[in-house]
CSV table of C-alpha atoms in Angstrom, one decimal:
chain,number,residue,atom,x,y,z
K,1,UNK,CA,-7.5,-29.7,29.5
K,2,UNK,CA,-6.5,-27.1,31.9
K,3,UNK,CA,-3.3,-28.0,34.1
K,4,UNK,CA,-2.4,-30.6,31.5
K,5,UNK,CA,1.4,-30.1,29.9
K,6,UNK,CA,3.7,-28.3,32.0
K,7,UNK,CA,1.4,-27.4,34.6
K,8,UNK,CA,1.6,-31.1,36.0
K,9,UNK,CA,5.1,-30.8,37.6
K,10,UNK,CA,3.2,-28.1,39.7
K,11,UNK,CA,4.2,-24.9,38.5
K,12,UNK,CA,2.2,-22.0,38.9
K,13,UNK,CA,4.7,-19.2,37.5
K,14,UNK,CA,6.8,-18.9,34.2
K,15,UNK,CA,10.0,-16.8,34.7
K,16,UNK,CA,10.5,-15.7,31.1
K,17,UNK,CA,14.2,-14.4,30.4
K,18,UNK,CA,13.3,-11.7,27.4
K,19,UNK,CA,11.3,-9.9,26.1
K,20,UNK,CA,11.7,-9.1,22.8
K,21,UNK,CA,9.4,-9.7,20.0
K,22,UNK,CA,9.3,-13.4,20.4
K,23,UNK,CA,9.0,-13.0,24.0
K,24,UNK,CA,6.2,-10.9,24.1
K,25,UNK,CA,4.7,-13.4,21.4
K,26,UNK,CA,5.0,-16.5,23.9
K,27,UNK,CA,3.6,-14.2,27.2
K,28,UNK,CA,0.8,-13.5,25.1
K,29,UNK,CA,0.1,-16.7,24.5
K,30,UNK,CA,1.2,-18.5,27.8
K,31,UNK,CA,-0.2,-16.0,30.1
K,32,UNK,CA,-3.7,-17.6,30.4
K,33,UNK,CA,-2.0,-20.8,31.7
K,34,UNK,CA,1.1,-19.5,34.2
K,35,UNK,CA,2.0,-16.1,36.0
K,36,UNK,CA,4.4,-14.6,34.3
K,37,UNK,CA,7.9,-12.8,35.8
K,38,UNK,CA,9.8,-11.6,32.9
K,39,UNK,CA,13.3,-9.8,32.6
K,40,UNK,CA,14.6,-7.9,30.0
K,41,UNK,CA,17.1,-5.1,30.9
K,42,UNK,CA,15.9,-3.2,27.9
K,43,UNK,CA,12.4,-3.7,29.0
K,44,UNK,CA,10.7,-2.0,31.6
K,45,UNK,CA,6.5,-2.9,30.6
K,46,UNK,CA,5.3,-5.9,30.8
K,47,UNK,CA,2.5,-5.3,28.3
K,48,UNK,CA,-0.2,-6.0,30.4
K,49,UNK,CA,1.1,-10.0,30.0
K,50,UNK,CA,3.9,-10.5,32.3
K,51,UNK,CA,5.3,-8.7,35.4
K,52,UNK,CA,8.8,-7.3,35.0
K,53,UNK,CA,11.1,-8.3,37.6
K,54,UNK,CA,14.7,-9.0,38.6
K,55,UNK,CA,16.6,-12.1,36.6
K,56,UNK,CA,17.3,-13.9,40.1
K,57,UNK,CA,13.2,-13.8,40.5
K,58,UNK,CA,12.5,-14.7,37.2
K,59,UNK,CA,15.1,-17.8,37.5
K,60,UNK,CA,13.6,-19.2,40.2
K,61,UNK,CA,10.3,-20.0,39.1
K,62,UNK,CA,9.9,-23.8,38.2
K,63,UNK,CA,9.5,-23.4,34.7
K,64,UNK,CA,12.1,-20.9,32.6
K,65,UNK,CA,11.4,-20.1,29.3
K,66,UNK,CA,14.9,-18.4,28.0
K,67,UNK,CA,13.7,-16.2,25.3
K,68,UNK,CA,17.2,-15.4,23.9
K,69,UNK,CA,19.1,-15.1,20.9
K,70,UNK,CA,21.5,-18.6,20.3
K,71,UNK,CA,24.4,-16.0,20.5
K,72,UNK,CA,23.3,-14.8,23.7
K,73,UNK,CA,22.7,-18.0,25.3
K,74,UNK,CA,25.6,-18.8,26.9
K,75,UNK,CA,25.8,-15.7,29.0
K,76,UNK,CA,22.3,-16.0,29.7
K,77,UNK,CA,22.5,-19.2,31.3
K,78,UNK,CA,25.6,-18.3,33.0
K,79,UNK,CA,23.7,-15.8,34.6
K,80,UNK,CA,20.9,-17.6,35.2
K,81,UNK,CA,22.1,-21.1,36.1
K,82,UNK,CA,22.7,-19.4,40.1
K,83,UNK,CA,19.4,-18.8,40.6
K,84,UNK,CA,17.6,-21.4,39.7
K,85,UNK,CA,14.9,-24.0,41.6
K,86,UNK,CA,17.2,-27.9,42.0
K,87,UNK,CA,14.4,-29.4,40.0
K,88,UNK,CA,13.1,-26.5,38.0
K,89,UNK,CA,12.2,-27.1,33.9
K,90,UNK,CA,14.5,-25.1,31.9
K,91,UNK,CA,13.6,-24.2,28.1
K,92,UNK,CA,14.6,-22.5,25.5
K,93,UNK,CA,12.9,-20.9,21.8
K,94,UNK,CA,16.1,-20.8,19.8
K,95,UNK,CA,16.3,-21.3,15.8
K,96,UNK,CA,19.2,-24.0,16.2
K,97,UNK,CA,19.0,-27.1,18.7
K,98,UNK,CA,22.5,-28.7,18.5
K,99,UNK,CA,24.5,-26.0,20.0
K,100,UNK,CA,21.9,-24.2,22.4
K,101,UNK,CA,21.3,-28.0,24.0
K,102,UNK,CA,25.1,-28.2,25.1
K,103,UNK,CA,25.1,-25.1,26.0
K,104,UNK,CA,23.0,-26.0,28.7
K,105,UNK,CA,23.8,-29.5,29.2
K,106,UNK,CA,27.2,-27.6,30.4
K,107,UNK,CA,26.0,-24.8,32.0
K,108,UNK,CA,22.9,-25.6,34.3
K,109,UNK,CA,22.7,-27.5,37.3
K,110,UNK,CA,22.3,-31.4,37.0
K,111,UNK,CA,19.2,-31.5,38.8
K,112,UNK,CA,17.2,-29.3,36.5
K,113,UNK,CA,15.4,-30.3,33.5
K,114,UNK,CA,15.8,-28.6,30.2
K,115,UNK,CA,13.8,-29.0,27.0
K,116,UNK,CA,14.9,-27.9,24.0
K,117,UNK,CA,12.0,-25.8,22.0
K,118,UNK,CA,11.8,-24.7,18.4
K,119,UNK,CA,8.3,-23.0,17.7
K,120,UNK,CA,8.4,-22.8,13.8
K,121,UNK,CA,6.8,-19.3,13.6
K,122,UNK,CA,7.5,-15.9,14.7
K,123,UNK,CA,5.6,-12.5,15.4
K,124,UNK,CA,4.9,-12.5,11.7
K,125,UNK,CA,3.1,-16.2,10.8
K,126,UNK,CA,2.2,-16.2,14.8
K,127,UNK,CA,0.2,-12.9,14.9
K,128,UNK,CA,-3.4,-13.9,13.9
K,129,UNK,CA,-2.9,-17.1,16.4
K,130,UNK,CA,-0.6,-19.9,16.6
K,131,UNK,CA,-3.1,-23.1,16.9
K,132,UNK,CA,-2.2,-25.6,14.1
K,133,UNK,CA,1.4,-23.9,13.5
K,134,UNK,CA,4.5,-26.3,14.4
K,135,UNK,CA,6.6,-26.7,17.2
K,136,UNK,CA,10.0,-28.8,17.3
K,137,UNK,CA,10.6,-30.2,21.1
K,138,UNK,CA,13.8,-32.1,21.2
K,139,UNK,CA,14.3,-33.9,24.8
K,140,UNK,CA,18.0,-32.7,26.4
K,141,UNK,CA,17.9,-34.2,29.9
K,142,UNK,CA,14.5,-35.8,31.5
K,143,UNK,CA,12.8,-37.2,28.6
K,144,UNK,CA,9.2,-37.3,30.8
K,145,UNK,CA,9.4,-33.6,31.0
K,146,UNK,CA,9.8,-33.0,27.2
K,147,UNK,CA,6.8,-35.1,26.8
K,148,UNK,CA,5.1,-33.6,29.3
K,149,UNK,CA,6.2,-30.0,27.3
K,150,UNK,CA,4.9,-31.9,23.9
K,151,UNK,CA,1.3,-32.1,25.7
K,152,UNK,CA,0.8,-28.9,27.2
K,153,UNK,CA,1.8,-27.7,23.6
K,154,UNK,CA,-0.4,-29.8,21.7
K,155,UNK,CA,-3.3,-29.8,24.4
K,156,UNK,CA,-3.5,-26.3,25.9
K,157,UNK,CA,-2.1,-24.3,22.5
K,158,UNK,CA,-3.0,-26.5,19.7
K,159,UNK,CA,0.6,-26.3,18.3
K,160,UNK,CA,1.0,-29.8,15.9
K,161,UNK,CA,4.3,-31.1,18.1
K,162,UNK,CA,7.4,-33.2,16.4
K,163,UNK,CA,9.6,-34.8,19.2
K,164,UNK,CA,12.9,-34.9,17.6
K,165,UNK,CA,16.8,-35.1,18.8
K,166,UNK,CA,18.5,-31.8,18.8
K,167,UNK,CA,20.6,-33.4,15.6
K,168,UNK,CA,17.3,-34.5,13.5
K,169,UNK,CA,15.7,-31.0,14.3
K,170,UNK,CA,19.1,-29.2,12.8
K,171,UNK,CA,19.7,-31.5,10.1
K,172,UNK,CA,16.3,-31.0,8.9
K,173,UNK,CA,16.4,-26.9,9.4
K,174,UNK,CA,19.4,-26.6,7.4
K,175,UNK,CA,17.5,-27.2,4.6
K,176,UNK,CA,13.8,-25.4,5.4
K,177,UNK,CA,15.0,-22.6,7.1
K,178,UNK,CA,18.1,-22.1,5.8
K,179,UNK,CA,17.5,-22.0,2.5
K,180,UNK,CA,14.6,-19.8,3.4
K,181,UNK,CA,16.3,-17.2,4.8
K,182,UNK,CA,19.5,-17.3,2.3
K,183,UNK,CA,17.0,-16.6,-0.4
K,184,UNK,CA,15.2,-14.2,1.6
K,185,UNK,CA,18.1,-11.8,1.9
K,186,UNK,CA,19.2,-12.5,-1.5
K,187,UNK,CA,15.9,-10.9,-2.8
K,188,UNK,CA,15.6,-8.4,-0.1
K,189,UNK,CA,19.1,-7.0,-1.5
K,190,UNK,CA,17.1,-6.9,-4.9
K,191,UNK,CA,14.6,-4.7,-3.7
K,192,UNK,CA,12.6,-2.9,-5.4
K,193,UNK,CA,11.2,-5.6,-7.5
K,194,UNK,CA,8.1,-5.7,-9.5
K,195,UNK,CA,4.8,-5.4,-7.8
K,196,UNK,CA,2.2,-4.7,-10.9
K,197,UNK,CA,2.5,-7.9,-13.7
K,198,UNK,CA,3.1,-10.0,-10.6
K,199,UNK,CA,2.4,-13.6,-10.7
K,200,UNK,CA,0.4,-16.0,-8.3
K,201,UNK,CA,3.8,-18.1,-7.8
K,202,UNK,CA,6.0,-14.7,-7.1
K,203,UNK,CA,3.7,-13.2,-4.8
K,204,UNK,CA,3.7,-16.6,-2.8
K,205,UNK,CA,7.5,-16.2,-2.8
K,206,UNK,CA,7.5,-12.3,-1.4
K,207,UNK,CA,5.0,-13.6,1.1
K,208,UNK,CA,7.8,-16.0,2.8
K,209,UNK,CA,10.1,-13.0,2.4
K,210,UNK,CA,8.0,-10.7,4.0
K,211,UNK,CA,7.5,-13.6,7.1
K,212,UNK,CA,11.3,-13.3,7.5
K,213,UNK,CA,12.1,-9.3,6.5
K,214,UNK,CA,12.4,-8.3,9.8
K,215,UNK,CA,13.7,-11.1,11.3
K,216,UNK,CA,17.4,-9.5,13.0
K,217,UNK,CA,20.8,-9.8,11.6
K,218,UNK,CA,21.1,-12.6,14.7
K,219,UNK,CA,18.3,-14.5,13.8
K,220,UNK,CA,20.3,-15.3,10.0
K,221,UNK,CA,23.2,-15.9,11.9
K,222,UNK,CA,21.9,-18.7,14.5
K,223,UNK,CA,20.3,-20.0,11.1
K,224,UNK,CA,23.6,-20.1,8.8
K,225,UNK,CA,26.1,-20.3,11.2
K,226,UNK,CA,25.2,-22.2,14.2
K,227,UNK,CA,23.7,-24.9,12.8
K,228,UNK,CA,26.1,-27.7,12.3
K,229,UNK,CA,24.6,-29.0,9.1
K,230,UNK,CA,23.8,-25.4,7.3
K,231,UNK,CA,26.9,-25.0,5.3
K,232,UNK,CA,26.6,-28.3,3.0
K,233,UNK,CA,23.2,-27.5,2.2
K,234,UNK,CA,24.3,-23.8,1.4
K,235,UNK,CA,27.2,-25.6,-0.8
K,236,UNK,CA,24.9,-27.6,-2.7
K,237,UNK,CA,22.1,-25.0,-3.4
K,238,UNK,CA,25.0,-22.6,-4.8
K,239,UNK,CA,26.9,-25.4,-6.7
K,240,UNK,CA,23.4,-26.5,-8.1
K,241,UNK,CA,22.9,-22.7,-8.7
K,242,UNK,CA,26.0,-22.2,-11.0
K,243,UNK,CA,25.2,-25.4,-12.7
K,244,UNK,CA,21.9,-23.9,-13.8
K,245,UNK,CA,23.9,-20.6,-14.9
K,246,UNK,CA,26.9,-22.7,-16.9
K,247,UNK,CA,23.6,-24.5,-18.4
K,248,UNK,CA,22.3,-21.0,-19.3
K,249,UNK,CA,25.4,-19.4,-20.3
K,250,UNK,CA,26.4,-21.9,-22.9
Protein backbone atom coordinates (compact mmCIF):
# COMPACT_ATOMS: atom_id res chain seq x y z
CA UNK A 1 0.00 0.00 0.00
CA UNK A 2 3.01 2.18 0.51
CA UNK A 3 3.76 4.69 -2.54
CA UNK A 4 0.12 4.23 -3.57
CA UNK A 5 -1.92 7.74 -3.90
CA UNK A 6 0.05 10.69 -4.35
CA UNK A 7 3.27 9.12 -4.10
CA UNK A 8 2.86 7.70 -7.74
CA UNK A 9 3.57 10.92 -9.61
CA UNK A 10 7.00 10.53 -7.80
CA UNK A 11 7.11 12.85 -5.04
CA UNK A 12 9.15 12.36 -2.19
CA UNK A 13 8.58 15.82 -0.31
CA UNK A 14 5.32 17.76 0.68
CA UNK A 15 5.84 21.59 0.94
CA UNK A 16 3.13 22.40 3.39
CA UNK A 17 2.17 26.31 3.26
CA UNK A 18 0.93 26.67 7.25
CA UNK A 19 0.96 25.63 10.03
CA UNK A 20 -1.64 26.23 12.16
CA UNK A 21 -3.72 23.86 13.94
CA UNK A 22 -4.92 22.12 10.84
CA UNK A 23 -1.60 22.10 9.57
CA UNK A 24 0.13 20.55 12.22
CA UNK A 25 -3.00 17.98 12.13
CA UNK A 26 -2.26 17.00 8.36
CA UNK A 27 1.95 16.82 9.10
CA UNK A 28 1.08 14.53 11.73
CA UNK A 29 -0.64 12.50 9.77
CA UNK A 30 1.27 12.80 6.29
CA UNK A 31 4.62 12.66 7.70
CA UNK A 32 5.10 8.88 7.64
CA UNK A 33 4.44 8.95 3.86
CA UNK A 34 6.39 12.37 2.50
CA UNK A 35 9.25 14.75 3.86
CA UNK A 36 7.78 17.53 4.94
CA UNK A 37 9.03 21.47 4.32
CA UNK A 38 6.59 23.72 5.97
CA UNK A 39 6.25 27.62 6.20
CA UNK A 40 4.47 29.60 8.46
CA UNK A 41 5.90 33.04 9.28
CA UNK A 42 4.34 32.77 12.67
CA UNK A 43 5.98 29.44 13.08
CA UNK A 44 9.35 28.74 13.74
CA UNK A 45 9.14 24.60 15.17
CA UNK A 46 8.31 22.14 13.19
CA UNK A 47 7.06 19.91 15.95
CA UNK A 48 9.19 17.16 15.36
CA UNK A 49 6.80 16.54 11.97
CA UNK A 50 7.93 18.87 9.41
CA UNK A 51 11.12 21.00 8.72
CA UNK A 52 10.49 24.72 8.68
CA UNK A 53 11.79 26.44 5.73
CA UNK A 54 11.44 29.33 3.34
CA UNK A 55 8.02 29.60 1.19
CA UNK A 56 10.09 29.47 -2.24
CA UNK A 57 11.48 25.87 -0.80
CA UNK A 58 8.37 24.85 0.41
CA UNK A 59 6.60 25.75 -3.18
CA UNK A 60 8.78 23.78 -5.06
CA UNK A 61 8.22 20.53 -3.85
CA UNK A 62 5.97 18.42 -6.27
CA UNK A 63 3.12 18.17 -4.10
CA UNK A 64 1.79 21.57 -2.05
CA UNK A 65 -0.60 21.25 0.47
CA UNK A 66 -1.86 25.06 1.10
CA UNK A 67 -2.97 24.90 4.64
CA UNK A 68 -4.60 28.38 4.59
CA UNK A 69 -7.61 30.10 5.59
CA UNK A 70 -10.18 30.67 2.25
CA UNK A 71 -9.65 34.45 3.06
CA UNK A 72 -6.06 34.11 2.84
CA UNK A 73 -5.89 32.11 -0.27
CA UNK A 74 -5.58 34.43 -2.75
CA UNK A 75 -2.43 36.07 -1.41
CA UNK A 76 -1.09 32.80 -0.62
CA UNK A 77 -1.18 31.58 -4.05
CA UNK A 78 0.02 34.81 -5.32
CA UNK A 79 2.88 34.25 -3.47
CA UNK A 80 3.37 30.94 -4.08
CA UNK A 81 2.36 30.49 -7.75
CA UNK A 82 6.39 31.86 -8.61
CA UNK A 83 7.90 29.22 -7.14
CA UNK A 84 6.37 26.41 -8.05
CA UNK A 85 7.67 22.86 -9.94
CA UNK A 86 5.77 23.22 -14.10
CA UNK A 87 4.06 19.95 -13.20
CA UNK A 88 3.86 20.06 -9.51
CA UNK A 89 0.23 18.83 -7.62
CA UNK A 90 -1.23 21.76 -5.86
CA UNK A 91 -3.89 21.27 -3.00
CA UNK A 92 -5.67 22.91 -0.79
CA UNK A 93 -7.84 21.96 2.95
CA UNK A 94 -10.28 24.87 2.73
CA UNK A 95 -14.07 24.68 4.29
CA UNK A 96 -15.48 26.06 0.87
CA UNK A 97 -14.59 24.62 -2.71
CA UNK A 98 -16.36 26.95 -5.23
CA UNK A 99 -14.35 30.00 -4.52
CA UNK A 100 -10.88 28.53 -3.36
CA UNK A 101 -10.93 26.33 -6.87
CA UNK A 102 -11.02 29.67 -8.98
CA UNK A 103 -8.85 31.08 -7.05
CA UNK A 104 -6.40 28.91 -8.26
CA UNK A 105 -7.64 28.02 -11.56
CA UNK A 106 -6.66 32.00 -11.99
CA UNK A 107 -3.73 32.24 -10.12
CA UNK A 108 -1.38 29.15 -10.70
CA UNK A 109 0.47 28.18 -13.55
CA UNK A 110 -1.33 26.05 -16.33
CA UNK A 111 0.90 23.31 -16.12
CA UNK A 112 0.34 22.44 -12.53
CA UNK A 113 -2.27 20.31 -11.10
CA UNK A 114 -4.51 21.33 -8.37
CA UNK A 115 -6.94 19.28 -6.30
CA UNK A 116 -9.41 20.66 -4.39
CA UNK A 117 -9.58 19.01 -0.68
CA UNK A 118 -12.14 19.24 2.08
CA UNK A 119 -11.24 16.87 5.06
CA UNK A 120 -14.51 16.90 7.16
CA UNK A 121 -12.76 17.07 10.54
CA UNK A 122 -10.57 19.25 12.45
CA UNK A 123 -8.03 19.13 15.45
CA UNK A 124 -11.11 18.40 17.54
CA UNK A 125 -13.03 15.13 15.79
CA UNK A 126 -9.29 14.35 14.13
CA UNK A 127 -7.30 14.07 17.47
CA UNK A 128 -7.76 10.40 18.51
CA UNK A 129 -7.05 9.48 14.60
CA UNK A 130 -8.65 10.23 11.44
CA UNK A 131 -9.20 6.54 9.68
CA UNK A 132 -12.93 6.21 8.85
CA UNK A 133 -13.57 10.12 9.03
CA UNK A 134 -14.54 11.89 5.51
CA UNK A 135 -12.82 13.61 3.07
CA UNK A 136 -14.42 15.72 0.07
CA UNK A 137 -11.90 15.73 -3.10
CA UNK A 138 -13.29 17.74 -5.86
CA UNK A 139 -11.11 17.50 -9.30
CA UNK A 140 -10.08 21.38 -10.53
CA UNK A 141 -7.63 20.72 -13.34
CA UNK A 142 -6.18 16.96 -14.08
CA UNK A 143 -8.86 14.74 -13.11
CA UNK A 144 -6.14 11.56 -12.96
CA UNK A 145 -4.47 13.39 -10.20
CA UNK A 146 -7.59 13.94 -8.00
CA UNK A 147 -8.15 10.26 -8.32
CA UNK A 148 -4.91 9.49 -7.72
CA UNK A 149 -5.36 12.10 -4.34
CA UNK A 150 -8.84 9.97 -3.67
CA UNK A 151 -6.49 6.67 -3.33
CA UNK A 152 -3.62 7.78 -1.38
CA UNK A 153 -6.50 9.04 0.93
CA UNK A 154 -8.52 6.08 1.08
CA UNK A 155 -5.49 3.62 0.89
CA UNK A 156 -2.64 5.04 2.93
CA UNK A 157 -5.08 7.13 5.60
CA UNK A 158 -8.23 5.23 5.64
CA UNK A 159 -10.19 8.52 5.11
CA UNK A 160 -13.90 7.21 3.36
CA UNK A 161 -13.37 9.60 0.01
CA UNK A 162 -16.44 11.46 -1.95
CA UNK A 163 -15.27 12.75 -5.38
CA UNK A 164 -17.50 15.56 -5.95
CA UNK A 165 -17.41 19.04 -8.20
CA UNK A 166 -16.45 22.01 -6.21
CA UNK A 167 -20.39 23.16 -6.75
CA UNK A 168 -21.89 19.66 -5.31
CA UNK A 169 -19.40 19.73 -2.35
CA UNK A 170 -20.70 23.55 -1.52
CA UNK A 171 -24.20 23.02 -2.22
CA UNK A 172 -24.20 20.17 0.06
CA UNK A 173 -21.99 22.11 2.97
CA UNK A 174 -24.35 24.89 3.12
CA UNK A 175 -26.55 22.81 4.71
CA UNK A 176 -24.24 20.43 7.12
CA UNK A 177 -21.82 22.77 8.04
CA UNK A 178 -23.51 25.72 7.82
CA UNK A 179 -26.20 25.13 9.83
CA UNK A 180 -23.80 23.58 12.21
CA UNK A 181 -21.82 26.23 12.86
CA UNK A 182 -24.81 28.98 12.78
CA UNK A 183 -26.26 26.99 15.61
CA UNK A 184 -23.13 26.56 17.26
CA UNK A 185 -22.54 30.22 17.88
CA UNK A 186 -26.02 30.80 18.55
CA UNK A 187 -25.68 28.58 21.75
CA UNK A 188 -22.18 29.49 22.49
CA UNK A 189 -23.61 33.19 22.92
CA UNK A 190 -26.06 31.38 25.47
CA UNK A 191 -23.51 30.19 27.47
CA UNK A 192 -23.72 29.15 30.52
CA UNK A 193 -26.34 26.59 29.93
CA UNK A 194 -27.42 23.80 32.05
CA UNK A 195 -24.97 21.01 32.69
CA UNK A 196 -26.74 18.88 35.81
CA UNK A 197 -30.70 17.69 34.55
CA UNK A 198 -28.99 17.36 31.13
CA UNK A 199 -30.50 15.05 28.63
CA UNK A 200 -28.89 12.27 26.30
CA UNK A 201 -30.20 14.42 23.07
CA UNK A 202 -28.67 17.89 24.65
CA UNK A 203 -25.51 16.52 25.53
CA UNK A 204 -25.16 15.10 21.94
CA UNK A 205 -25.97 18.72 20.78
CA UNK A 206 -23.08 20.50 23.14
CA UNK A 207 -20.85 17.71 21.82
CA UNK A 208 -21.07 19.15 18.02
CA UNK A 209 -20.65 22.56 19.79
CA UNK A 210 -17.76 21.81 21.53
CA UNK A 211 -16.16 20.13 17.95
CA UNK A 212 -16.57 23.62 16.53
CA UNK A 213 -15.96 26.08 19.84
CA UNK A 214 -12.76 26.92 18.92
CA UNK A 215 -12.98 26.82 15.47
CA UNK A 216 -11.65 30.95 14.46
CA UNK A 217 -13.87 33.75 13.65
CA UNK A 218 -12.38 32.90 9.83
CA UNK A 219 -13.39 29.48 9.81
CA UNK A 220 -17.45 30.79 10.28
CA UNK A 221 -16.76 33.19 7.83
CA UNK A 222 -15.36 30.88 4.81
CA UNK A 223 -18.54 28.76 6.02
CA UNK A 224 -21.40 31.54 5.88
CA UNK A 225 -19.96 33.82 3.63
CA UNK A 226 -17.91 32.26 0.97
CA UNK A 227 -19.94 29.64 0.10
CA UNK A 228 -22.19 30.48 -2.67
CA UNK A 229 -25.18 28.49 -1.62
CA UNK A 230 -25.00 29.35 2.39
CA UNK A 231 -27.33 32.30 2.51
CA UNK A 232 -30.62 30.44 1.14
CA UNK A 233 -30.15 27.74 3.50
CA UNK A 234 -29.56 30.35 6.34
CA UNK A 235 -32.93 32.07 4.90
CA UNK A 236 -34.91 29.09 5.16
CA UNK A 237 -33.77 27.76 8.58
CA UNK A 238 -34.58 31.43 10.06
CA UNK A 239 -37.92 31.77 8.05
CA UNK A 240 -38.81 28.13 9.20
CA UNK A 241 -37.57 29.35 12.76
CA UNK A 242 -40.10 32.31 12.99
CA UNK A 243 -42.75 30.12 11.63
CA UNK A 244 -42.24 27.83 14.62
CA UNK A 245 -42.26 31.10 16.99
CA UNK A 246 -45.61 32.75 15.20
CA UNK A 247 -46.97 28.96 15.74
CA UNK A 248 -45.89 29.29 19.45
CA UNK A 249 -46.80 32.83 20.00
CA UNK A 250 -50.39 32.47 19.00
Amino acid sequence: MRGAGLRRIGASQLGLIGFGAFGRLTAKHLSPWFNILAHDPAVNDGAGLARMTTLEEAAACPVVLLAVPVGALAETVAATAPHLAPDALILDVGSVKVKPAQVMLDGLPQGVQIVGTHPLFGPQSGKDGIAGLRIAVCPVRGDKAAWRTAAFCRRALGLKVFVVSPEDHDREAATVQGLTHLIAKVLLAMEPLPTRMTTTSFERVMQGVDMVRHDSAAVFRAIEHDNPFAAEVRRRFFDLAEQARAELDD
